[in-house]
Amino acid sequence: MTKKIEKSFSFARERYAGLGVDVARALKILSTIPVSLHCWQGDDVGGFENFGGTLGGGLAVTGNHPGKARTPDELRADLDKALSLIPGKHRLNLHAFYGEFGGKKVDRDEIAPGHFKNWISWAKQNGLGLDFNPTCFSHPKSADGFTLSNADKSIRQFWIEHCIRSREIGAAFGKALGKTCVTNVWIPDGCKDTPADRVAPRARLAESLDTIFQKPISPKFNLDAVEPKLFGIGSESYVVGSHEFYLGYALSRKKLLCLDAGHYHPTESIADKISSVLQFMPEILLHVSRGVRWDSDHVVILNDDLLAIAREIVANGFAQRVHIGLDYFDASINRVAAWTIGTRNMIRALLIALLEPTAQLRAAENAGDFTTRLALQEEIKSLPFGAVWDFYCAGKNVPVGESWLAEVKNYEKNVLSKR
Ligand code: RNT
Ligand code: ZN
């Protein structure tokens, strides 16, 4: 820690104290909030199966920056690099097709915890938690656009089995690591054009999900989440698992709802949904992402949407009830940098939220003094949070400011460019 960082920090701390904000307390809380990094940023949502599938389900990754991870070891090395640039202890979110199948063709309905043993020991070594997702896309049996809601019973059964096994893998993660795993079901099911029947696929989806979740699993080991979407590429006219579908499903079946920031209308923010759904369900999962026009998966930047999400979690004391995951994929820039930028931004947004003089804002609001509320909301935007962020990074032994970039450039030169 340099003297300059300490000095700037102490000025900042005083400034915040003047507004009744305890910076030390904010930093303490910040270090307890994990962010789940999505493994799929590292290889363009490719996975490690051995049957040459191509990306499907309406997911698209643009760009061909050199050095994408081709093996689990490469992906773990890239994650190690990213994690060394991100302050705090976090989690990794795995997709089912990132199992290690030893060159064998192991189909989705055959996966088991053993295929993830290297991931478990890597997570253990690094003190990370693991989250999980069944992979219901990029597969011949999802090629017609329907998985759990498919009209063909045998195809439905295949995906049901895949999801049942995925929950068991999630539970194995939770047990092995002593940290609860969240297993999130997202399926691509939907139609490019107007369907004649919107009901039947939804009825089949509800039934498939009920079968998947039949076996009770201790919430100590695994929590189930379901993820709605408004539209996707190739499912512009109809998505079986819409917001209302899964909101109803999660509420009635006591599951976690997953809110993906890129899955709503462009002006609709998930920040405002948090306090609504948490009135009626104990916990939710977030996929923090950034929609840009047609795409729902740009790298997370420190914009108003992100600040609002973090603010809603922190100001309401929801950190224990909101599981924060990231979900974006960009192959046009260095992938390790993409993880680092997005995750650092998520943490930085949480810090800014923790430094908010919420008590003062609410006092003004309760007194009907909306002038003060607005004035304060605007003034706090230029408070010296950067000095606190630098201090936090230095204290966690990760690079301060843009200095992490040189490490990524070195890694690109020495490792990624040689792939
Ligand atoms: C797709 C969903 C889903 C995926 C990942 C890869 O629209 O957001 O979460 O991005 O499962
Ligand atoms: Zn998502």
XYZ file of C-alpha atoms and ligand atoms in Angstrom:
431
model
C 0.000 0.000 0.000
C 1.532 3.331 -0.994
C 1.400 6.468 1.157
C -0.598 8.223 -1.566
C -3.327 5.612 -1.505
C -3.513 5.806 2.282
C -3.632 9.578 2.265
C -6.375 9.798 -0.352
C -8.271 7.144 1.537
C -8.148 9.027 4.796
C -9.467 12.215 3.154
C -12.247 10.193 1.555
C -13.105 8.485 4.825
C -13.493 11.848 6.523
C -15.675 13.175 3.728
C -17.972 10.146 4.008
C -18.009 10.332 7.805
C -19.390 13.871 7.433
C -22.424 12.287 5.761
C -22.763 9.643 8.439
C -21.200 6.867 6.335
C -18.840 4.456 8.088
C -16.317 3.523 5.398
C -14.634 0.760 7.423
C -17.982 -0.922 7.886
C -18.729 -0.601 4.164
C -15.455 -2.315 3.265
C -16.060 -5.077 5.769
C -19.448 -5.838 4.251
C -18.065 -5.592 0.716
C -15.543 -8.338 1.384
C -18.370 -10.709 2.389
C -20.371 -10.380 -0.858
C -19.370 -12.993 -3.436
C -19.829 -12.533 -7.159
C -20.186 -15.660 -9.271
C -17.960 -15.434 -12.353
C -19.418 -17.206 -15.353
C -16.950 -19.738 -16.791
C -18.381 -19.298 -20.295
C -16.765 -15.888 -20.898
C -13.453 -17.765 -21.170
C -14.189 -19.810 -24.281
C -17.142 -18.151 -26.033
C -19.715 -20.527 -24.502
C -17.984 -23.501 -26.112
C -17.692 -26.168 -23.416
C -15.544 -29.294 -23.452
C -17.689 -31.972 -24.967
C -16.236 -34.187 -27.630
C -18.892 -34.159 -30.259
C -18.223 -30.961 -32.111
C -21.418 -29.077 -31.247
C -21.759 -25.467 -32.288
C -23.258 -22.723 -30.174
C -27.050 -22.838 -30.314
C -30.134 -21.718 -28.462
C -29.992 -18.252 -29.962
C -26.770 -17.437 -28.118
C -24.255 -15.584 -30.247
C -20.692 -14.595 -29.475
C -19.062 -12.116 -31.815
C -15.342 -11.518 -32.213
C -12.286 -13.746 -32.536
C -9.699 -12.324 -30.187
C -6.782 -14.779 -30.070
C -6.083 -17.069 -27.137
C -9.414 -18.555 -26.156
C -9.202 -21.415 -23.651
C -9.347 -24.796 -25.402
C -9.077 -27.111 -22.415
C -10.232 -27.116 -18.787
C -6.645 -26.479 -17.660
C -6.383 -23.439 -19.912
C -9.729 -22.147 -18.694
C -8.670 -22.575 -15.059
C -5.356 -20.833 -15.751
C -7.235 -17.908 -17.325
C -9.609 -17.788 -14.368
C -6.658 -17.832 -11.952
C -5.291 -14.815 -13.792
C -8.603 -12.942 -13.692
C -9.191 -13.803 -10.026
C -5.744 -12.465 -9.148
C -6.895 -9.060 -10.439
C -10.242 -9.021 -8.641
C -10.452 -8.075 -4.946
C -12.167 -10.481 -2.528
C -13.229 -14.147 -2.502
C -15.747 -15.144 -5.119
C -17.455 -18.038 -6.889
C -17.349 -19.775 -10.249
C -20.473 -20.540 -12.245
C -20.078 -23.664 -14.389
C -22.200 -24.953 -17.228
C -22.752 -28.680 -17.600
C -20.821 -28.950 -20.856
C -17.657 -27.826 -19.069
C -17.302 -31.271 -17.513
C -14.125 -33.240 -18.116
C -15.036 -36.296 -20.085
C -11.566 -37.733 -20.763
C -11.975 -37.800 -24.530
C -15.133 -39.912 -24.248
C -18.520 -39.022 -25.634
C -20.589 -38.516 -22.524
C -24.029 -37.309 -23.495
C -25.929 -34.771 -21.423
C -28.129 -37.422 -19.849
C -25.032 -39.240 -18.571
C -23.169 -36.498 -16.720
C -22.234 -37.105 -13.091
C -20.320 -35.359 -10.284
C -17.158 -37.310 -11.186
C -16.876 -35.350 -14.434
C -16.369 -32.227 -12.337
C -13.858 -33.500 -9.817
C -11.026 -31.313 -11.112
C -13.259 -28.267 -10.891
C -14.146 -29.173 -7.311
C -10.538 -29.566 -6.237
C -9.543 -26.358 -8.023
C -12.388 -24.515 -6.249
C -11.344 -26.018 -2.921
C -7.734 -24.971 -3.401
C -8.795 -21.428 -4.172
C -11.480 -21.122 -1.503
C -14.172 -20.559 -4.136
C -17.806 -21.638 -4.183
C -19.267 -23.241 -7.303
C -22.599 -22.676 -9.048
C -24.049 -24.782 -11.824
C -26.287 -24.801 -14.919
C -27.694 -27.594 -17.040
C -26.714 -26.941 -20.672
C -29.934 -27.198 -22.705
C -28.534 -25.830 -25.981
C -25.760 -26.553 -28.513
C -26.984 -30.114 -28.929
C -28.771 -32.109 -31.673
C -31.708 -32.693 -29.299
C -32.292 -28.939 -28.954
C -31.946 -28.241 -32.671
C -35.680 -27.764 -33.296
C -35.771 -25.040 -30.645
C -37.505 -27.006 -27.888
C -36.056 -28.908 -24.930
C -38.071 -29.321 -21.715
C -41.206 -28.203 -23.561
C -40.641 -30.353 -26.653
C -43.759 -32.096 -27.985
C -41.714 -35.297 -28.353
C -41.791 -37.138 -25.056
C -38.438 -38.863 -25.529
C -36.680 -35.542 -26.158
C -38.344 -34.044 -23.113
C -37.240 -37.029 -21.095
C -33.646 -36.597 -22.270
C -33.536 -33.001 -21.022
C -35.360 -33.869 -17.820
C -32.675 -36.447 -17.072
C -29.981 -33.888 -17.866
C -31.509 -31.405 -15.420
C -31.990 -34.019 -12.693
C -28.325 -34.922 -12.977
C -27.383 -31.255 -12.970
C -29.087 -30.713 -9.610
C -27.195 -33.666 -8.231
C -23.929 -32.222 -9.457
C -24.892 -28.928 -7.825
C -25.563 -30.735 -4.559
C -22.197 -32.507 -4.836
C -20.521 -29.091 -5.237
C -22.323 -27.750 -2.195
C -21.397 -30.755 -0.105
C -17.748 -30.902 -1.175
C -17.109 -27.189 -0.700
C -19.353 -26.440 2.261
C -20.838 -23.576 0.218
C -24.360 -23.767 -1.177
C -24.510 -24.137 -4.953
C -27.182 -22.388 -7.005
C -28.213 -24.474 -10.017
C -29.979 -22.356 -12.603
C -32.226 -23.724 -15.343
C -32.367 -21.708 -18.532
C -33.779 -23.246 -21.699
C -33.895 -21.707 -25.183
C -37.415 -22.934 -26.026
C -39.411 -20.621 -28.251
C -40.490 -19.666 -31.763
C -39.222 -17.354 -34.457
C -42.773 -16.781 -35.685
C -46.175 -16.630 -34.058
C -47.090 -20.004 -32.621
C -50.575 -21.430 -33.019
C -50.442 -22.830 -29.522
C -48.880 -20.864 -26.693
C -50.376 -23.040 -24.006
C -49.241 -26.597 -24.654
C -45.469 -25.931 -24.532
C -45.909 -24.046 -21.258
C -47.962 -26.842 -19.747
C -45.254 -29.319 -20.804
C -42.524 -27.099 -19.371
C -44.276 -26.865 -16.004
C -44.673 -30.623 -15.933
C -41.034 -31.255 -16.900
C -39.829 -28.870 -14.210
C -41.991 -30.562 -11.599
C -40.406 -33.891 -12.537
C -36.908 -32.417 -12.350
C -37.497 -30.947 -8.893
C -39.339 -33.950 -7.479
C -36.465 -35.256 -5.418
C -35.868 -33.097 -2.367
C -32.307 -31.825 -2.057
C -31.129 -30.039 1.065
C -31.028 -26.272 0.516
C -27.764 -26.384 2.424
C -26.169 -27.995 -0.626
C -28.179 -26.850 -3.624
C -30.753 -24.194 -4.463
C -32.745 -24.323 -7.703
C -33.284 -21.240 -9.846
C -35.265 -20.692 -13.056
C -34.457 -17.987 -15.618
C -37.028 -16.199 -17.797
C -36.373 -14.310 -21.004
C -38.375 -11.976 -23.202
C -36.983 -12.995 -26.583
C -33.875 -14.456 -28.183
C -32.391 -14.822 -31.644
C -34.707 -17.325 -33.289
C -37.291 -17.003 -30.517
C -38.462 -13.479 -31.293
C -42.194 -14.210 -31.264
C -42.581 -16.589 -28.371
C -40.497 -17.733 -25.418
C -41.998 -20.622 -23.488
C -40.225 -19.671 -20.249
C -41.371 -16.061 -20.130
C -41.136 -13.779 -17.102
C -44.707 -14.435 -15.974
C -44.286 -18.160 -16.476
C -41.264 -18.426 -14.233
C -42.431 -15.834 -11.724
C -45.492 -17.965 -11.174
C -43.458 -21.144 -11.197
C -40.843 -19.894 -8.731
C -43.488 -18.551 -6.345
C -45.713 -21.614 -6.385
C -42.842 -24.137 -6.221
C -40.607 -22.152 -3.865
C -37.723 -21.821 -6.306
C -35.368 -18.933 -6.855
C -36.222 -16.609 -9.718
C -33.215 -15.624 -11.825
C -33.361 -12.060 -13.113
C -31.054 -11.522 -16.081
C -30.426 -7.833 -16.745
C -30.474 -8.451 -20.502
C -33.784 -10.301 -20.634
C -36.327 -7.480 -20.553
C -37.463 -4.569 -22.633
C -34.617 -2.124 -23.227
C -35.909 0.484 -20.788
C -36.970 -2.041 -18.162
C -34.482 -2.440 -15.331
C -34.200 -5.488 -13.111
C -33.174 -3.189 -10.237
C -36.808 -2.283 -9.625
C -37.876 -5.927 -9.665
C -35.698 -6.922 -6.704
C -37.784 -5.311 -3.958
C -40.965 -6.558 -5.616
C -40.141 -10.224 -5.919
C -38.406 -10.349 -2.542
C -41.729 -9.475 -0.913
C -42.887 -12.935 -1.868
C -39.838 -15.184 -2.181
C -36.907 -15.578 0.171
C -34.040 -15.532 -2.321
C -33.282 -14.709 -5.940
C -30.437 -15.115 -8.402
C -29.166 -12.323 -10.635
C -27.480 -12.616 -14.002
C -25.825 -9.260 -14.207
C -25.355 -8.457 -17.856
C -25.720 -5.525 -20.262
C -28.167 -5.405 -23.099
C -27.253 -3.353 -26.166
C -29.978 -3.256 -28.824
C -30.446 -6.884 -29.970
C -27.771 -8.306 -27.697
C -28.339 -9.131 -24.057
C -24.786 -10.105 -23.155
C -22.298 -7.246 -23.400
C -19.534 -6.866 -20.794
C -20.861 -5.231 -17.631
C -19.854 -1.587 -17.339
C -20.321 0.873 -14.486
C -23.500 2.445 -15.822
C -26.693 3.614 -14.142
C -28.322 0.206 -14.546
C -25.526 -1.530 -12.685
C -25.422 1.128 -9.959
C -29.177 0.787 -9.480
C -28.961 -3.001 -9.143
C -26.180 -2.800 -6.550
C -28.000 -0.008 -4.730
C -31.198 -2.018 -4.391
C -29.289 -4.992 -2.972
C -27.253 -2.989 -0.484
C -29.593 -0.210 0.657
C -32.230 -2.788 1.544
C -29.876 -5.210 3.261
C -30.606 -7.933 0.696
C -27.031 -9.164 0.240
C -27.831 -12.502 1.908
C -30.931 -13.046 -0.230
C -29.621 -12.052 -3.635
C -27.097 -14.369 -5.286
C -25.057 -12.274 -7.694
C -23.903 -13.957 -10.896
C -22.512 -12.467 -14.088
C -23.645 -13.431 -17.573
C -22.044 -11.957 -20.680
C -19.708 -13.087 -23.420
C -17.440 -11.016 -25.602
C -14.842 -12.506 -27.940
C -13.826 -9.199 -29.491
C -11.552 -8.270 -26.576
C -9.163 -10.188 -24.335
C -11.380 -12.648 -22.449
C -9.457 -12.407 -19.173
C -9.870 -8.633 -19.374
C -13.603 -9.093 -20.034
C -13.965 -11.066 -16.794
C -11.814 -8.575 -14.913
C -13.628 -5.483 -16.186
C -17.108 -6.854 -15.524
C -16.366 -8.316 -12.111
C -14.431 -5.304 -10.871
C -17.358 -3.158 -11.995
C -19.857 -5.316 -10.134
C -17.788 -5.028 -6.947
C -17.199 -1.318 -7.491
C -20.944 -0.772 -7.885
C -21.540 -2.614 -4.612
C -18.946 -0.398 -2.938
C -20.576 2.783 -4.239
C -23.888 1.474 -2.914
C -22.335 0.692 0.470
C -21.015 4.261 0.641
C -24.466 5.768 0.090
C -25.787 7.877 2.983
C -28.999 5.901 2.887
C -30.180 7.004 6.330
C -30.010 10.651 5.298
C -31.777 10.022 1.997
C -34.552 8.147 3.727
C -34.881 10.774 6.452
C -35.404 13.421 3.777
C -37.903 11.196 2.019
C -39.813 10.426 5.192
C -39.997 14.137 5.973
C -41.467 14.766 2.512
C -38.388 16.819 1.639
C -37.872 15.639 -1.923
C -35.687 18.648 -2.682
C -33.081 17.421 -0.224
C -33.431 13.853 -1.468
C -32.714 14.855 -5.061
C -29.949 17.285 -4.111
C -28.190 14.625 -2.044
C -28.663 11.905 -4.644
C -26.888 14.133 -7.150
C -24.130 15.390 -4.834
C -23.105 11.909 -3.752
C -22.290 11.062 -7.343
C -19.068 13.044 -7.035
C -17.978 11.778 -3.631
C -14.451 10.258 -3.632
C -15.389 6.587 -3.919
C -12.360 6.018 -6.193
C -9.988 6.554 -3.267
C -11.892 3.992 -1.217
C -11.876 1.528 -4.125
C -8.098 1.902 -4.579
C -7.588 1.351 -0.855
C -9.776 -1.754 -0.986
C -7.865 -3.209 -3.960
C -4.501 -2.490 -2.343
C -5.677 -4.040 0.924
C -6.751 -7.190 -0.937
C -3.400 -7.342 -2.743
C -4.765 -6.878 -6.231
C -3.659 -4.203 -8.710
C -4.865 -0.670 -8.084
C -6.579 1.258 -10.863
C -5.689 0.459 -14.452
C -2.441 -1.274 -13.438
C -4.181 -4.675 -13.781
C -4.198 -4.161 -17.529
C -0.430 -4.518 -17.836
C -0.720 -7.941 -16.217
C -3.345 -9.018 -18.712
C -1.235 -7.724 -21.606
C 1.734 -9.706 -20.297
C -0.407 -12.789 -19.962
C -1.634 -12.289 -23.498
C 1.935 -12.022 -24.757
C 3.351 -14.932 -22.787
C 0.421 -17.356 -22.661
C -2.638 -16.532 -24.762
C -0.834 -15.645 -28.000
C 1.002 -18.994 -27.896
C -2.213 -21.023 -28.020
C -29.460 -16.965 -22.103
C -29.373 -16.918 -20.608
C -28.449 -17.910 -20.003
C -27.149 -18.070 -20.767
C -26.139 -18.938 -20.074
C -25.020 -19.330 -20.962
O -30.212 -15.954 -22.617
O -29.050 -15.632 -20.205
O -28.225 -17.585 -18.688
O -26.558 -16.849 -21.046
O -26.769 -20.014 -19.506
Zn -28.617 -15.369 -18.128
